[in-house]
Coordinates of C-alpha atoms in Angstrom, one line a residue:
Chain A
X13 CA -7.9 20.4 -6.0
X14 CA -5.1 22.2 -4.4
X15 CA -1.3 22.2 -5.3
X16 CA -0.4 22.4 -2.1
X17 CA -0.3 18.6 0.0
X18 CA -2.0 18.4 3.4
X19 CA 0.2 17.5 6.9
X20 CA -1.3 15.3 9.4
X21 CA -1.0 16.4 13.2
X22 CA 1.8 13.9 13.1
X23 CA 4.3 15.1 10.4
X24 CA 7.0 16.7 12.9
X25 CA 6.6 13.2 14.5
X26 CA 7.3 11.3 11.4
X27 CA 10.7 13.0 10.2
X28 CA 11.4 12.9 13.9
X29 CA 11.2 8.7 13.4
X30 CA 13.0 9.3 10.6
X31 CA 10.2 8.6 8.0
X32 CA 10.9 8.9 4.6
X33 CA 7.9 11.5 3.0
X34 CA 6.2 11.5 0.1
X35 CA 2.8 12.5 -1.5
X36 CA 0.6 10.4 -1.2
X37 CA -3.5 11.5 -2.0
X38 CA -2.6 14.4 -1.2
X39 CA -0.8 14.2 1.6
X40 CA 2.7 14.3 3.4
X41 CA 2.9 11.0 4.3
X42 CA 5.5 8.6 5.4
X43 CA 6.0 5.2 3.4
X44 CA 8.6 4.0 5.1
X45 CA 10.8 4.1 8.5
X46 CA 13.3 1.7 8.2
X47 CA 12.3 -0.7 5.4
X48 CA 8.9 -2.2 4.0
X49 CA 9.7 -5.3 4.6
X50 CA 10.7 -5.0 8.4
X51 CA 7.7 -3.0 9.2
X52 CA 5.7 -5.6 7.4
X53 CA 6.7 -8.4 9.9
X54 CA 6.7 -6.3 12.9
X55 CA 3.0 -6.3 12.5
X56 CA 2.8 -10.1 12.0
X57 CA 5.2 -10.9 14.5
X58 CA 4.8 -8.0 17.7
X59 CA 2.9 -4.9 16.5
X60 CA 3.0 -1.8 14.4
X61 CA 2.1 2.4 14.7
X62 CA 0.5 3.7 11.7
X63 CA -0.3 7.5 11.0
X64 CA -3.6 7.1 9.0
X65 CA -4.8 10.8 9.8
X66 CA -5.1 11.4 6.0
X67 CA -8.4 9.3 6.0
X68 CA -11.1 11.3 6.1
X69 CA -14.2 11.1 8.1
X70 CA -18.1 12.6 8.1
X71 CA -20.8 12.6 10.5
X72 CA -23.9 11.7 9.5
X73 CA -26.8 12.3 11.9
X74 CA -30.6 12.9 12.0
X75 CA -33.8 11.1 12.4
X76 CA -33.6 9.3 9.0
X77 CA -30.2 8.9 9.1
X78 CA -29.9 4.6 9.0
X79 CA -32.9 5.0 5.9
X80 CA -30.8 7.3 4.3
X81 CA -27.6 5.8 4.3
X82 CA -29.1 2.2 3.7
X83 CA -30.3 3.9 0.1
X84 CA -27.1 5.0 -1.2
X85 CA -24.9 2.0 0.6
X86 CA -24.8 -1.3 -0.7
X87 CA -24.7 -2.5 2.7
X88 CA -27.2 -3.1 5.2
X89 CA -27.3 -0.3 7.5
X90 CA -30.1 -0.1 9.4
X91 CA -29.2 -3.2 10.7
X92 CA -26.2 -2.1 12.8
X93 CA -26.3 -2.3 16.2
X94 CA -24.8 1.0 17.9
X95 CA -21.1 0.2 18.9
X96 CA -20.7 -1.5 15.9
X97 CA -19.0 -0.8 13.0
X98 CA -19.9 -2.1 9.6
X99 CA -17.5 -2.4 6.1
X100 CA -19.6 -0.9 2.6
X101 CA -19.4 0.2 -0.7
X102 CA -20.9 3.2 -1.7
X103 CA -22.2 3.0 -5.8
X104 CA -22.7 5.2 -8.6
X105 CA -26.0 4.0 -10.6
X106 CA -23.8 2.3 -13.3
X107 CA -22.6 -0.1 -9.9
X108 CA -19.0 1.9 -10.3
X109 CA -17.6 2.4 -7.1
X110 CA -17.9 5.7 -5.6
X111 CA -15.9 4.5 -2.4
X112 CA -15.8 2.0 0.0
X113 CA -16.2 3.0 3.6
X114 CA -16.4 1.4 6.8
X115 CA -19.7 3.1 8.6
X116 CA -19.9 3.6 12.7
X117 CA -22.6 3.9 14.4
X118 CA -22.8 6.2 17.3
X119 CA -26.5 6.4 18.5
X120 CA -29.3 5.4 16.8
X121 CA -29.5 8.3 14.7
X122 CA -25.7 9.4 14.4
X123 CA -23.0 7.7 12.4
X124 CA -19.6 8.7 11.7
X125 CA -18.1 7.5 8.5
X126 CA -14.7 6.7 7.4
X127 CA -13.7 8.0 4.2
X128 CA -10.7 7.1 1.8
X129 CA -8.2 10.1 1.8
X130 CA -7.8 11.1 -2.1
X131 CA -12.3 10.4 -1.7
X132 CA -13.4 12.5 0.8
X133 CA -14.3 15.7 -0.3
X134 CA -16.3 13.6 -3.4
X135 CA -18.0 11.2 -0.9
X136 CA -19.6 14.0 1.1
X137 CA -20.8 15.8 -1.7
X138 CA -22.6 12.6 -3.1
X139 CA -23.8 12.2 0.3
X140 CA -25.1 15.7 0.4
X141 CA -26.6 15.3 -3.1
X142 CA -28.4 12.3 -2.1
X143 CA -30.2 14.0 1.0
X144 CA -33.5 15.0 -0.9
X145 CA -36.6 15.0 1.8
X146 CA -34.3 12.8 4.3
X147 CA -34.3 14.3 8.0
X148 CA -30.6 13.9 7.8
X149 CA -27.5 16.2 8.0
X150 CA -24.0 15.6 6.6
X151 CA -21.0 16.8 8.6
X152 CA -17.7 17.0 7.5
X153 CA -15.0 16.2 10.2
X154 CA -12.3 15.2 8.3
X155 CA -10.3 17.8 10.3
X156 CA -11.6 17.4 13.5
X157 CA -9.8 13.6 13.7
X158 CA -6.8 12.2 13.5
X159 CA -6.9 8.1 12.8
X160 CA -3.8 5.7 14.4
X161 CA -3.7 2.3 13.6
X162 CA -2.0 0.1 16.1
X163 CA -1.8 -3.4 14.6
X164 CA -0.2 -6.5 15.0
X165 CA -0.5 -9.8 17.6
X166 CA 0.6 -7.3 21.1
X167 CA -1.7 -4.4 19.9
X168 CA -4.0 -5.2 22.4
X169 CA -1.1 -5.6 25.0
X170 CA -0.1 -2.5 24.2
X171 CA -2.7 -0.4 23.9
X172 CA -4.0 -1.5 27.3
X173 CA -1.2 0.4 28.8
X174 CA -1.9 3.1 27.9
X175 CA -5.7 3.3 28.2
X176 CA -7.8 2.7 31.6
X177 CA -10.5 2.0 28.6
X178 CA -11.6 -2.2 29.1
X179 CA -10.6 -3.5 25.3
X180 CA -11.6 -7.3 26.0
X181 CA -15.3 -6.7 25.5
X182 CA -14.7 -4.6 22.0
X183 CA -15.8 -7.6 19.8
X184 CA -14.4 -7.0 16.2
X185 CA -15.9 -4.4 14.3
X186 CA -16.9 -3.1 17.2
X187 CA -15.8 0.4 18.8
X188 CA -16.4 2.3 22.4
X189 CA -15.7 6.2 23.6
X190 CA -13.1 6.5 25.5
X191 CA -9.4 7.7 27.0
X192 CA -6.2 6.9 25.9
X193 CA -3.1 8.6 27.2
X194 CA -5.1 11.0 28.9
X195 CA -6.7 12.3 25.8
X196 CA -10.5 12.2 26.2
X197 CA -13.4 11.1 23.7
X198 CA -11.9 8.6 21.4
X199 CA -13.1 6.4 19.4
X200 CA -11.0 3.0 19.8
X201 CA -12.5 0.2 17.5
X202 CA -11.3 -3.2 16.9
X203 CA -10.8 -3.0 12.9
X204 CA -7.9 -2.6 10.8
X205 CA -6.5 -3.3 6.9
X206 CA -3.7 -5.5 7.6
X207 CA -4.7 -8.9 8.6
X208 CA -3.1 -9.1 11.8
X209 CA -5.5 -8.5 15.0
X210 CA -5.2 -4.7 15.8
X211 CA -7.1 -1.4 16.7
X212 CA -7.9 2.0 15.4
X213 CA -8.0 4.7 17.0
X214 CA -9.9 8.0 16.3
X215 CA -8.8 10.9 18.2
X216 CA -9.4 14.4 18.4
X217 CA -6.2 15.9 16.3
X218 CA -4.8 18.3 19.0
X219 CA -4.6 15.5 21.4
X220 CA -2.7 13.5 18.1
X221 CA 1.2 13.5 18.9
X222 CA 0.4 13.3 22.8
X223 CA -1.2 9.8 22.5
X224 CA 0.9 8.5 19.3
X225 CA 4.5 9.2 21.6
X226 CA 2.8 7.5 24.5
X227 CA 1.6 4.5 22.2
X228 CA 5.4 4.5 20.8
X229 CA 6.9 4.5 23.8
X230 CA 5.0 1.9 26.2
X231 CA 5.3 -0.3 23.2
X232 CA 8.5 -0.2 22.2
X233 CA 10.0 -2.8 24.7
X234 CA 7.3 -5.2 23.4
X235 CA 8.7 -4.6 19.5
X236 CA 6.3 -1.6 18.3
X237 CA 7.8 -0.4 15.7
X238 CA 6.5 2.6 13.6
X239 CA 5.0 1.7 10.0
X240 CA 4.5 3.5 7.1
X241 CA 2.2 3.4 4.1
X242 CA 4.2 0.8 2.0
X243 CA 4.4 -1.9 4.6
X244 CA -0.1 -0.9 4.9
X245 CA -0.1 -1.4 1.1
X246 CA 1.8 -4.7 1.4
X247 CA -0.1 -5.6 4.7
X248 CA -3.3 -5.3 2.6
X249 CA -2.4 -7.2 -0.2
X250 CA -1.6 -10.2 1.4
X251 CA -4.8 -10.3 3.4
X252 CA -6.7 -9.4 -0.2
X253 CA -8.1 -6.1 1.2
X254 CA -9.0 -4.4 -1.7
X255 CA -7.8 -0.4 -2.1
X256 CA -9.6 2.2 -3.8
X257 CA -8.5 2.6 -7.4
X258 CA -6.8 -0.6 -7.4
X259 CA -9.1 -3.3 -6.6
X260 CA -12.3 -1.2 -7.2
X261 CA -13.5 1.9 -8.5
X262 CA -15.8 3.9 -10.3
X263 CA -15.2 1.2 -12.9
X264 CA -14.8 -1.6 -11.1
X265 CA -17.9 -2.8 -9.0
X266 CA -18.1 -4.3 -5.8
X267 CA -19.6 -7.4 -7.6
X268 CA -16.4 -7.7 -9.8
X269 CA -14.1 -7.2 -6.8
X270 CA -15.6 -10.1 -5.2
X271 CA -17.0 -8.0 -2.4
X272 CA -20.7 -9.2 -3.3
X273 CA -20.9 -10.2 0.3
X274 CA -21.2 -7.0 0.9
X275 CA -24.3 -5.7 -1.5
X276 CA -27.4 -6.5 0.3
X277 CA -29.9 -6.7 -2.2
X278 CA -32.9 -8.3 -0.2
X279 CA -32.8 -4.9 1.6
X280 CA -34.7 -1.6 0.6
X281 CA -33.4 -0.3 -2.6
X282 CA -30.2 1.6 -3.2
X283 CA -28.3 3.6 -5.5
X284 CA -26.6 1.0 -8.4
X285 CA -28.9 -1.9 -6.7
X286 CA -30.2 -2.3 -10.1
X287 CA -26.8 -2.5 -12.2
X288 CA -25.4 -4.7 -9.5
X289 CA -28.0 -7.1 -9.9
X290 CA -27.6 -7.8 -13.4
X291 CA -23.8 -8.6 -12.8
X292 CA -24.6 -10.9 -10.2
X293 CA -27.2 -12.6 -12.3
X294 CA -25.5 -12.9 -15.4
X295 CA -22.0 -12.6 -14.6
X296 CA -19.9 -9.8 -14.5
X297 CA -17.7 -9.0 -17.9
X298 CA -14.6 -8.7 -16.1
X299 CA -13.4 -9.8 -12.5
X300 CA -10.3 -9.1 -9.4
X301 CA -8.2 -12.4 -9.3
X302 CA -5.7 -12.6 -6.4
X303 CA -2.4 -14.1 -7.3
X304 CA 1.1 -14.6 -6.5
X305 CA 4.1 -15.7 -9.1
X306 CA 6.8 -18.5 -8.5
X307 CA 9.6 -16.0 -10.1
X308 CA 11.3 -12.9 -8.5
X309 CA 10.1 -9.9 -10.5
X310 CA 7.1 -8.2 -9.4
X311 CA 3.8 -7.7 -11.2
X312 CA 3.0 -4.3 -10.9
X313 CA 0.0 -2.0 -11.7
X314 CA -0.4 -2.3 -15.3
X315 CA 1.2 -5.3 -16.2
X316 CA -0.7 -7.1 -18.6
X317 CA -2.3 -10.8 -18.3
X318 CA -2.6 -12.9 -21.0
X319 CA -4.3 -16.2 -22.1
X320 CA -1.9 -17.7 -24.6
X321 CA -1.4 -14.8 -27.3
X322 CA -4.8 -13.0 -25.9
X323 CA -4.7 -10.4 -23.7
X324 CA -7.3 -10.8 -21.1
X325 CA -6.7 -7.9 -18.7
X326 CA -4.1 -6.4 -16.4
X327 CA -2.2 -6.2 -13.0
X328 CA -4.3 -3.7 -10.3
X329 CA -1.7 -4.1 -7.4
X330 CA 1.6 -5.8 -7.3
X331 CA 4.0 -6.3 -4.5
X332 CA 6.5 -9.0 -2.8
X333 CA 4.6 -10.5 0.1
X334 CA 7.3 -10.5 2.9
X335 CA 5.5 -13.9 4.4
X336 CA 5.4 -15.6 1.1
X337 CA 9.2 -14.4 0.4
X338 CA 7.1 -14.2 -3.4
X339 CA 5.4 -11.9 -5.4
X340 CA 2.0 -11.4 -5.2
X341 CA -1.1 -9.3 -6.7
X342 CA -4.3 -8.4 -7.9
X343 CA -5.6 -8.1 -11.5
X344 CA -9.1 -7.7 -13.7
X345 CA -9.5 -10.3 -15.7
X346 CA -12.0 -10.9 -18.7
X347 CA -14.8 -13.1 -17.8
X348 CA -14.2 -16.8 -18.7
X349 CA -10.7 -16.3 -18.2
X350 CA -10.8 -16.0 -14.4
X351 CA -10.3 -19.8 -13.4
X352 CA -8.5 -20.2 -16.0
X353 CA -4.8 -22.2 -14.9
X354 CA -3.3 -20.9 -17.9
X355 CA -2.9 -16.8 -17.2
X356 CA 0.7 -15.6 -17.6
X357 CA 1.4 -12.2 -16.8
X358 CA 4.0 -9.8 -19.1
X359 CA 6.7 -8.5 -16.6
X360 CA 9.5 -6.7 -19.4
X361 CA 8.7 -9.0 -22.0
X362 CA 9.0 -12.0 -19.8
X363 CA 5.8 -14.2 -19.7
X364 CA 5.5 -15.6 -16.0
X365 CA 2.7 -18.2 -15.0
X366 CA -0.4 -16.3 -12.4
X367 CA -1.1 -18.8 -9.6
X368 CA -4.6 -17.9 -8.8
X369 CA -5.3 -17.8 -5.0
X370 CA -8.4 -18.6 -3.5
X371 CA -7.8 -17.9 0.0
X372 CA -6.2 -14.5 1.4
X373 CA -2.2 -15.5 1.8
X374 CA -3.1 -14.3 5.3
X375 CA -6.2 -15.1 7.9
Chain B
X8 CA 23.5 11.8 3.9
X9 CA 24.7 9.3 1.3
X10 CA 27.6 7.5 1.2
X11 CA 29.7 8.4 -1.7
X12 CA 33.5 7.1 -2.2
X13 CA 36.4 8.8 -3.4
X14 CA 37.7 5.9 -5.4
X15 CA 34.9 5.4 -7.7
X16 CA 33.4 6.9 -11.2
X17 CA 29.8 7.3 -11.2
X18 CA 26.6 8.0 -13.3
X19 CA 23.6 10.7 -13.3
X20 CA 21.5 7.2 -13.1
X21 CA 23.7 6.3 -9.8
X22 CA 25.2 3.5 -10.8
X23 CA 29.2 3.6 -10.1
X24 CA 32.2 1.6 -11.6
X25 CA 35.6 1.0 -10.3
X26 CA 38.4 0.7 -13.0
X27 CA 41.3 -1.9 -12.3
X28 CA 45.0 -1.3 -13.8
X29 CA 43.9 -4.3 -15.8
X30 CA 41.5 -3.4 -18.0
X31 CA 38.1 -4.7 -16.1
X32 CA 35.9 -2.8 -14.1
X33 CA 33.4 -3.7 -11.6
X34 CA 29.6 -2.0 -11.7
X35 CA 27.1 -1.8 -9.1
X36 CA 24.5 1.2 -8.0
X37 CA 25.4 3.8 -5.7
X38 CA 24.4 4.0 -1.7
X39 CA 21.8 6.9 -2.7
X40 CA 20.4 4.7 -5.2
X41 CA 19.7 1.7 -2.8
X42 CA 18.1 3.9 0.0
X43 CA 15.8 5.5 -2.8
X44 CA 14.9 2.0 -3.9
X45 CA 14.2 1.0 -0.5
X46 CA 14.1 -2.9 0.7
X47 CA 15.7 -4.7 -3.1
X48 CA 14.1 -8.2 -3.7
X49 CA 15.7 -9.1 -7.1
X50 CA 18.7 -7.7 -9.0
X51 CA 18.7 -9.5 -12.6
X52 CA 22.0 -9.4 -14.1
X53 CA 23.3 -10.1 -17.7
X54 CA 25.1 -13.7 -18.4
X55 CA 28.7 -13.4 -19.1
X56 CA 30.0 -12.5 -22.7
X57 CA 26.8 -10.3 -23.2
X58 CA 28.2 -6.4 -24.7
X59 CA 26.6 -3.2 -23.8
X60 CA 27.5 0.0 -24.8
X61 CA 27.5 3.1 -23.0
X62 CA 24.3 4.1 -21.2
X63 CA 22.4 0.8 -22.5
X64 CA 20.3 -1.2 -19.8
X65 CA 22.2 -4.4 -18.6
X66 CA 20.1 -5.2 -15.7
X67 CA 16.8 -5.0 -13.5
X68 CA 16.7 -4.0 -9.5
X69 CA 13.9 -4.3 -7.9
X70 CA 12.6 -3.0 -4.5
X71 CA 9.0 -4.0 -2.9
X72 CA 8.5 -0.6 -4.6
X73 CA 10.0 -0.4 -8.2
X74 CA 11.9 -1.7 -10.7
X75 CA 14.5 -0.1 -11.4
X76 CA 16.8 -0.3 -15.3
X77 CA 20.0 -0.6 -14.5
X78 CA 22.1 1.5 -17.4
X79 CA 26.2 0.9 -18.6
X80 CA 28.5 3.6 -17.4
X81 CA 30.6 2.3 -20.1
X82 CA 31.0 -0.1 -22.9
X83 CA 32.0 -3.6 -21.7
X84 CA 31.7 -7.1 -22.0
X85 CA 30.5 -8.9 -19.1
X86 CA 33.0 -11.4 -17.2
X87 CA 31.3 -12.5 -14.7
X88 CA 27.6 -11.6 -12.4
X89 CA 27.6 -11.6 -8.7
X90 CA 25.9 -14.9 -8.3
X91 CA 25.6 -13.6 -4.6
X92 CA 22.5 -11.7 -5.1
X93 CA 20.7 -14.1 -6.3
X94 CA 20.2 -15.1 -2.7
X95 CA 20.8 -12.0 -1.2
X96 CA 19.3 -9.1 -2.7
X97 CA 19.1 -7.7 0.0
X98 CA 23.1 -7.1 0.2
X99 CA 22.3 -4.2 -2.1
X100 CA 20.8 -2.3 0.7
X101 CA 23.7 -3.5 2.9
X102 CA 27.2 -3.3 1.3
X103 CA 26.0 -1.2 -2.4
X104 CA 29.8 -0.8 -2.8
X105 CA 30.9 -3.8 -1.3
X106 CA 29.2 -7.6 -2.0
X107 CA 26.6 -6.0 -3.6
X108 CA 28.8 -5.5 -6.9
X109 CA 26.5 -6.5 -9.8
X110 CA 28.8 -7.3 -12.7
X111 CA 32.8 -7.5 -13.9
X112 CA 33.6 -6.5 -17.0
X113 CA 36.1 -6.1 -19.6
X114 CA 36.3 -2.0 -20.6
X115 CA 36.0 -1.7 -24.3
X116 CA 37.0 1.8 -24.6
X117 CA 38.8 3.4 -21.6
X118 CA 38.4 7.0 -22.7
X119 CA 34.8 7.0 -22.3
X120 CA 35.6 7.1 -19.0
X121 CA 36.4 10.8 -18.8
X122 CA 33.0 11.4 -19.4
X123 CA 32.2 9.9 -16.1
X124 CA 31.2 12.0 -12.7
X125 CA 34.1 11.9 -10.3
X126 CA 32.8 11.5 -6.3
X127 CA 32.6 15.5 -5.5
X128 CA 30.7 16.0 -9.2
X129 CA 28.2 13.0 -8.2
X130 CA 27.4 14.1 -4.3
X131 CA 27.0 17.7 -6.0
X132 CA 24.0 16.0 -7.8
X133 CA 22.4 14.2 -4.8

């Protein structure tokens, strides 16, 4: 790893907005504009910009290429219809999680991947590891893109002046090729990790700051406001997106997580199918609860939960939810104590009740 | 840049205290500290009559971000809490030298004071 923190094509842009920088998986990266909350309900309410150039992405292309990626995703792959775009996990053996990933596909031998920012140059060597006799070749274009996010109930109002590209037919998860503000051969896909209807955009990065200005300014008279990283973290959370080393990791399974819906184990087998299994079968020891607290201090990452006098596990990711007005979270909890309605959570020696949710806070 | 008044002691930490002829002082956190903090959601104060001495934590703030110790610029007895930001915290962000006061207190030793940063020795920290 490097000392030094990587820019996106975007960072003159961002202290130009007045975005507040700071590292962030190695990058410059602004987590706020003008306040967390504010940003947060400009996505609800009209729409929000967000820089997310730091994600990384590879290309992954060849005659085997849907075999190949369908044995080391837990997801089914080969199933994918080209023009659609498809959320995964990607497991070590143990059923750890190596990333999570939302997967592309191009043609029906070419995919392009998106990969978490502090995860890429790990995800395309496991990918490269896991080749063996596949006819399959890994690129890495993490450089070559920049990623905006354009979120929020006007997105699509938004976006559509500013691109001759038709977005009605894009169904969600799905994607097509095309021009916005005069940039050529991006990728505009109906997919986001806020909640709130929206699109991403994957763009060349020289052609970056030309289309994020014209984005900014057509929809600024309809309330587009720029968002940074904080109000995506908060964003998240209250629709129970999980985040890579919060919600899951390499030890925290997809199974735990409660993203089972996405391990396909009826299909061919895959790396960590085996491990999976046996916590679906029998249970896993320890699970992600989603919660939020009728009190005014924040469980944050860390934070321990208790049953009575027994600690049971701890906080994964802790913020106020700006709909709610309350706090909410994420923690791992011990197995047996994860319906439990007696969890209490230790925030500076104060014991405050966990109301488990079932439901995302937002749909 | 920050705002920093001239009429005010402050803290390293950033919280800052303004002395009355009478003896009591009122505390809050400086306009620096609130735009590091970012949006505030809760500021838990002290009840009145509780004693801190210099540099002890007498409250909590704390931003969709971080909580944040508040610390005693001085040793005091507390008078009274700003019952205000209980349903405004987010006055902090707004007036941190105005309604956002956090707590008025009785000073317990006024020449502990001296070892306060005036407002030229705290912008020289910022």
């Amino acid at each position: 790893m490097s000392d030094t923190l990587s820019r996106t094509p975007l960072f003159a842009l961002h202290v130009e907005l007045g975005g507040r920088i700071v590292p962030f998986a190695g990058w410059e990266m602004p987590v706020q504009y003008t306040g967390i909350i504010e940003e947060h309900m400009a996505v609800r309410k009209t729409a929000g910009f967000f820089d997310v150039s730091h994600m990384g992405e590879a290309r992954v292309r060849g005659r085997d290429a849907a075999k190949f990626l369908d044995g080391i995703m837990t997801n089914e792959m080969a199933t994918i219809k080209v023009g659609m775009a498809r959320y995964t996990v990607m497991c070590q053996p143990d059923g750890g999680c190596v990333d999570d990933l939302i997967v592309y596909r191009l043609a029906e031998e070419e995919f392009l991947i998106c990969l978490n920012a502090s995860n890429a140059p790990k995800d395309i060597a496991w990918m490269r590891a896991h080749i063996g006799a596949h006819q399959v070749e890994v690129l890495d274009e993490c450089a070559a893109w920049a990623q905006l996010a354009l979120q929020g109930p006007l997105a699509e109002k938004i976006l559509a002046l500013v691109t001759s590209t038709p977005l009605a037919p894009i169904k969600r998860f799905g994607f097509v090729l095309g021009e916005v503000a005069g940039a050529a051969g991006c990728i505009i896909s109906r997919t986001g990790y806020t909640g709130s209807p929206g699109f991403e955009i994957y763009l060349p990065a020289a052609s970056a700051e030309k289309v994020a200005r014209a984005l900014l300014a057509a929809g600024k008279p309809h309330g587009l406001v720029p968002a940074g990283l904080g109000a995506r973290d908060s964003l998240r959370l209250e629709a129970n997106y999980p985040l890579y080393g919060h919600e899951i990791s390499e030890r925290i399974s997809p199974i735990q997580a409660g993203l089972g819906w996405t391990v396909k184990f009826a299909k061919s087998e895959f790396i960590g199918r085996e491990a999976l299994h046996r916590q679906a079968q029998g249970g896993p020891s320890s699970s992600v609860v989603l919660f939020s607290l009728d009190d005014r201090r924040i469980a944050r990452q860390g934070a321990v939960v208790f049953s009575g006098e027994t600690p049971v596990g701890e906080v994964l990711s802790g913020t106020q939810s700006p709909i709610l007005g309350k706090p909410i979270g994420t923690a791992l909890v011990a197995a047996g104590h994860a319906a439990s309605g007696t969890l209490t959570v230790d925030i500076r020696g104060n014991r405050i009740p966990l109301l488990l949710a079932t439901e995302p806070f937002v749909k | 840049m920050s705002n920093v008044p001239a009429d005010l002691h402050y803290t390293k930490d950033h919280e800052w205290i303004k002395v009355a002829a009478d003896g009591t002082a009122v505390i809050g956190i400086t306009d620096h500290a609130q735009a590091a903090l970012g949006d505030v959601t809760f500021v838990d104060l002290p009840k009145v009559g509780a004693s801190f001495n210099h540099g002890d934590v007498f409250g909590t703030v704390e931003s969709v971000k971080a909580a944040s110790d508040l610390y005693s610029p001085i040793s005091c007895e507390v008078l009274e809490a700003n019952s205000g930001l209980n349903n405004s915290p987010d006055l902090v962000n707004r007036e941190p030298y105005g309604g956002a006061w956090m707590i008025k207190v009785k000073v317990k030793n006024p020449a502990e004071l001296a070892s306060l940063l005036d407002a030229a020795g705290y912008a020289a920290t910022l």
